[in-house]
């Protein structure tokens, strides 16, 4: 397959994967919105529901934008190339704002498109609604993004955050994950029928005077919602016009401020902080085994780089929480397990599936193994000219991925043990399977990255989150976990025979992949052209 | 000693980067590697250091085949790549420790060499800080220290003077001369023809992947049959090729 065709295939596959990933969320959004509009239509207060939805969207854009636009405006790599060119500050900012806005339309597509569609199902509108909805769709992120941009400008101007860039990056990343977690929890609890009734009552009677009603004015959501409820009225037309004017005004204010102050505020934020002067402590210079020093280097980079820290380290400790509401608060649609169910689980063969899958999926999701080469970018040269055997480098990289995955897996498995109270033998067996599952996932991820490395990364975020290998690796591990689960269910295995079969199977998997990495990997690595 | 024998390298699909390159860089001499942009200098240096594998031909470093005996050959080399932006999340001292372990430098020698070299390059005060806080020149100095730390038999340097202040350039030239006097091999690429003219014992001139000339400046003048500066001869030879 030619290089061009291969990259086109990967792009198409990536888009398909993305659509598949967002589709369930869109269905859920549609279902929630439809039920909300349906209950508000009875009391003829549809505009409140639409204003609530639009305002929630605007708040989400506002908060998330604060967390990431700082790096786009102040720390993007292209700034140093753009600054010497004869551009006005407003032109640079306008282009960056536009690029960010385009990304926001992806969020809008996931959240607003189902909202508008559900609304259309309730009010049975005509063509004019589609036009108005289209305009609102394109204007909706402008005001919150402009506010967030202005807020970040002021924040970075008046607080010494630029000097703590990495800390800001780490904490904003963690905060984003927690926020997504909160939203996930909110949506999952909302799927219960009685909760939706409570929400519509709250919108009707309590929301006035709260932050929600304030934000409906501040982000123009009320105006946009009025334009959509009765699109044929003159009032709707003027509301839409007013909403568009407010959006343009917010953008103009941001660009005006940018034109006045961007360069002035940017200069102290950029550039090298300057090395701190400190006497060299010779005691710090001491030799260590090469695998250990390589492993330590890997761990330092993973922990110190905000992009890697958030996506590779923190994520493993947080993301399994996403599934907890479905298990415990799922109501009629969820699994809603009781403690008796869970305790009984410890004596079934499926108990061993938990640590095994934790090891496999956590190490696939933290992306350390499946980006072990791609994360290096141009530094990969160094791997090639250092007099360190490839097998040692592979081992050190595998050890760092295994360490993080095993740590996160152990954390979750410990909680599971506290919940289930399994016998001691099962606990030890579980930990062995956790290690084997993590080891398998680490080595299969490394093999994948070795076969299809991606060196065109500009920053850590792209290396770990915009890398198809990560998703392929995760999907592969999930599919394998499902197959193993089905196998256990179909084979009617006993508790102990299940352990031994999984143990032997994954021992073979681990040795096979290690053999592949060391033998064929060395050849593949030496053939890489950088 | 570095020996290149009929070395060729083609990048896919069909770009000939280096073609039938044969020359020897003997120990005790400083050899400058010259050529216009895209001539094949970096590709050659990458093949010598084991980053790239030649399609045909053989490269030997201190008698060791860089493909068959790659680890032993790499151990003999101190390499300065063209880009000093390596592992910026590490502190200077952590980076040097890492390189020291990679080249198996004993603790005492490591301390002695780093203390000496960091003083020469006036960077000892900054080694406890992160590399990302360093200027380009400071990063280059750290890379130079890491290449010189294990006292290698062969030094391969890709544009080593880029970003260095005049004092550091002077110090580097002294260090390289000392290496040559200790019978070590020094091979470096440069675009600064003045440096090559005054400092190198020999020059290798490469153009479009082929070796146009290898020898002393006097040999080059004889070859071109005129007494002119290296700059003039370089321009003449690369234009006529």
mmCIF file of C-alpha atoms in Angstrom, chain A residues 165-166 170 271-298 300-302 304-308 376 378-390 393 397 460 525-530, chain B residues 9-12 46 49-53 70-71 74-75 79-83 85-91 93-107 110-112 114-115 118 124-130 132-136 138-139 143:
data_model
loop_
_atom_site.group_PDB
_atom_site.id
_atom_site.type_symbol
_atom_site.label_atom_id
_atom_site.label_comp_id
_atom_site.label_asym_id
_atom_site.label_seq_id
_atom_site.Cartn_x
_atom_site.Cartn_y
_atom_site.Cartn_z
ATOM 1 C CA UNK A 165 3.021 27.395 33.085
ATOM 2 C CA UNK A 166 3.498 23.698 33.789
ATOM 3 C CA UNK A 170 -1.332 20.133 34.895
ATOM 4 C CA UNK A 271 10.723 33.656 25.898
ATOM 5 C CA UNK A 272 13.010 31.646 28.054
ATOM 6 C CA UNK A 273 12.664 32.172 31.754
ATOM 7 C CA UNK A 274 16.447 32.111 32.081
ATOM 8 C CA UNK A 275 18.305 29.414 33.900
ATOM 9 C CA UNK A 276 18.445 29.814 37.651
ATOM 10 C CA UNK A 277 21.942 30.174 38.980
ATOM 11 C CA UNK A 278 22.830 27.471 41.471
ATOM 12 C CA UNK A 279 26.137 25.921 42.419
ATOM 13 C CA UNK A 280 26.741 22.559 40.783
ATOM 14 C CA UNK A 281 26.491 19.786 43.367
ATOM 15 C CA UNK A 282 28.960 17.133 42.265
ATOM 16 C CA UNK A 283 27.323 14.564 44.538
ATOM 17 C CA UNK A 284 24.365 14.572 42.137
ATOM 18 C CA UNK A 285 26.640 13.086 39.484
ATOM 19 C CA UNK A 286 26.858 9.355 40.036
ATOM 20 C CA UNK A 287 26.502 6.339 37.848
ATOM 21 C CA UNK A 288 23.629 3.877 37.813
ATOM 22 C CA UNK A 289 22.713 0.824 35.716
ATOM 23 C CA UNK A 290 21.762 2.010 32.254
ATOM 24 C CA UNK A 291 18.251 0.463 32.294
ATOM 25 C CA UNK A 292 17.543 2.252 35.573
ATOM 26 C CA UNK A 293 18.755 5.621 34.354
ATOM 27 C CA UNK A 294 16.720 5.183 31.144
ATOM 28 C CA UNK A 295 13.616 4.225 33.125
ATOM 29 C CA UNK A 296 14.132 7.200 35.436
ATOM 30 C CA UNK A 297 14.440 9.530 32.432
ATOM 31 C CA UNK A 298 11.140 8.168 31.039
ATOM 32 C CA UNK A 300 10.669 12.146 34.843
ATOM 33 C CA UNK A 301 9.402 13.206 31.433
ATOM 34 C CA UNK A 302 6.011 11.551 31.968
ATOM 35 C CA UNK A 304 6.996 16.670 34.406
ATOM 36 C CA UNK A 305 5.384 17.350 31.051
ATOM 37 C CA UNK A 306 1.825 18.580 31.722
ATOM 38 C CA UNK A 307 0.501 16.948 28.537
ATOM 39 C CA UNK A 308 1.912 13.526 29.449
ATOM 40 C CA UNK A 376 9.944 10.968 21.278
ATOM 41 C CA UNK A 378 12.707 14.148 16.756
ATOM 42 C CA UNK A 379 14.479 12.962 19.903
ATOM 43 C CA UNK A 380 14.158 9.449 18.506
ATOM 44 C CA UNK A 381 17.579 10.112 16.927
ATOM 45 C CA UNK A 382 19.077 9.756 20.330
ATOM 46 C CA UNK A 383 17.688 6.249 20.766
ATOM 47 C CA UNK A 384 19.634 5.352 17.668
ATOM 48 C CA UNK A 385 23.043 6.843 18.376
ATOM 49 C CA UNK A 386 23.383 6.019 22.062
ATOM 50 C CA UNK A 387 25.462 2.918 22.795
ATOM 51 C CA UNK A 388 22.541 1.301 24.641
ATOM 52 C CA UNK A 389 21.226 -2.037 23.313
ATOM 53 C CA UNK A 390 17.784 -1.759 21.765
ATOM 54 C CA UNK A 393 15.799 0.653 25.750
ATOM 55 C CA UNK A 397 10.287 1.941 28.166
ATOM 56 C CA UNK A 460 2.698 16.012 23.651
ATOM 57 C CA UNK A 525 13.731 0.180 14.547
ATOM 58 C CA UNK A 526 16.987 0.171 12.627
ATOM 59 C CA UNK A 527 15.024 0.617 9.384
ATOM 60 C CA UNK A 528 13.184 3.714 10.602
ATOM 61 C CA UNK A 529 14.170 6.743 8.552
ATOM 62 C CA UNK A 530 13.849 10.038 10.403
ATOM 63 C CA UNK B 9 22.254 6.057 0.731
ATOM 64 C CA UNK B 10 18.967 6.590 -1.104
ATOM 65 C CA UNK B 11 15.830 7.881 0.605
ATOM 66 C CA UNK B 12 12.503 6.524 -0.582
ATOM 67 C CA UNK B 46 24.049 10.022 10.682
ATOM 68 C CA UNK B 49 26.990 7.464 14.137
ATOM 69 C CA UNK B 50 24.640 4.550 13.407
ATOM 70 C CA UNK B 51 21.437 6.597 13.138
ATOM 71 C CA UNK B 52 21.037 5.546 9.504
ATOM 72 C CA UNK B 53 22.191 2.353 7.832
ATOM 73 C CA UNK B 70 27.244 -0.962 16.263
ATOM 74 C CA UNK B 71 27.301 -0.793 20.073
ATOM 75 C CA UNK B 74 28.968 3.940 19.163
ATOM 76 C CA UNK B 75 30.848 3.669 22.455
ATOM 77 C CA UNK B 79 28.317 12.872 18.783
ATOM 78 C CA UNK B 80 26.888 16.383 18.686
ATOM 79 C CA UNK B 81 23.647 16.435 16.652
ATOM 80 C CA UNK B 82 22.504 19.495 14.727
ATOM 81 C CA UNK B 83 19.569 20.080 17.092
ATOM 82 C CA UNK B 85 16.742 20.496 21.897
ATOM 83 C CA UNK B 86 16.876 17.136 23.646
ATOM 84 C CA UNK B 87 14.896 16.081 26.713
ATOM 85 C CA UNK B 88 14.088 19.635 27.738
ATOM 86 C CA UNK B 89 12.155 18.425 30.770
ATOM 87 C CA UNK B 90 15.362 17.157 32.348
ATOM 88 C CA UNK B 91 17.751 19.270 34.361
ATOM 89 C CA UNK B 93 22.746 17.617 35.577
ATOM 90 C CA UNK B 94 20.150 14.870 35.002
ATOM 91 C CA UNK B 95 20.827 14.916 31.271
ATOM 92 C CA UNK B 96 24.582 14.622 31.832
ATOM 93 C CA UNK B 97 24.045 11.794 34.313
ATOM 94 C CA UNK B 98 21.879 10.010 31.750
ATOM 95 C CA UNK B 99 24.545 10.392 29.072
ATOM 96 C CA UNK B 100 27.226 9.356 31.532
ATOM 97 C CA UNK B 101 25.346 6.133 32.258
ATOM 98 C CA UNK B 102 24.737 5.541 28.541
ATOM 99 C CA UNK B 103 28.498 5.772 27.872
ATOM 100 C CA UNK B 104 29.348 3.975 31.117
ATOM 101 C CA UNK B 105 31.453 6.792 32.591
ATOM 102 C CA UNK B 106 32.580 5.991 36.164
ATOM 103 C CA UNK B 107 31.363 8.372 38.866
ATOM 104 C CA UNK B 110 32.208 11.868 35.372
ATOM 105 C CA UNK B 111 32.467 14.388 38.194
ATOM 106 C CA UNK B 112 35.961 15.439 37.163
ATOM 107 C CA UNK B 114 31.775 17.633 34.007
ATOM 108 C CA UNK B 115 33.297 19.994 36.567
ATOM 109 C CA UNK B 118 31.193 23.052 32.571
ATOM 110 C CA UNK B 124 28.392 25.155 35.810
ATOM 111 C CA UNK B 125 26.043 27.605 37.573
ATOM 112 C CA UNK B 126 23.056 26.538 35.426
ATOM 113 C CA UNK B 127 23.314 22.741 35.410
ATOM 114 C CA UNK B 128 20.844 22.334 38.268
ATOM 115 C CA UNK B 129 18.086 23.998 36.243
ATOM 116 C CA UNK B 130 15.815 22.502 33.580
ATOM 117 C CA UNK B 132 13.915 24.139 28.790
ATOM 118 C CA UNK B 133 15.015 27.272 30.635
ATOM 119 C CA UNK B 134 18.324 27.350 28.753
ATOM 120 C CA UNK B 135 19.066 29.456 25.694
ATOM 121 C CA UNK B 136 19.991 27.708 22.432
ATOM 122 C CA UNK B 138 23.480 26.908 26.628
ATOM 123 C CA UNK B 139 21.773 23.746 25.361
ATOM 124 C CA UNK B 143 25.353 18.663 24.399
#
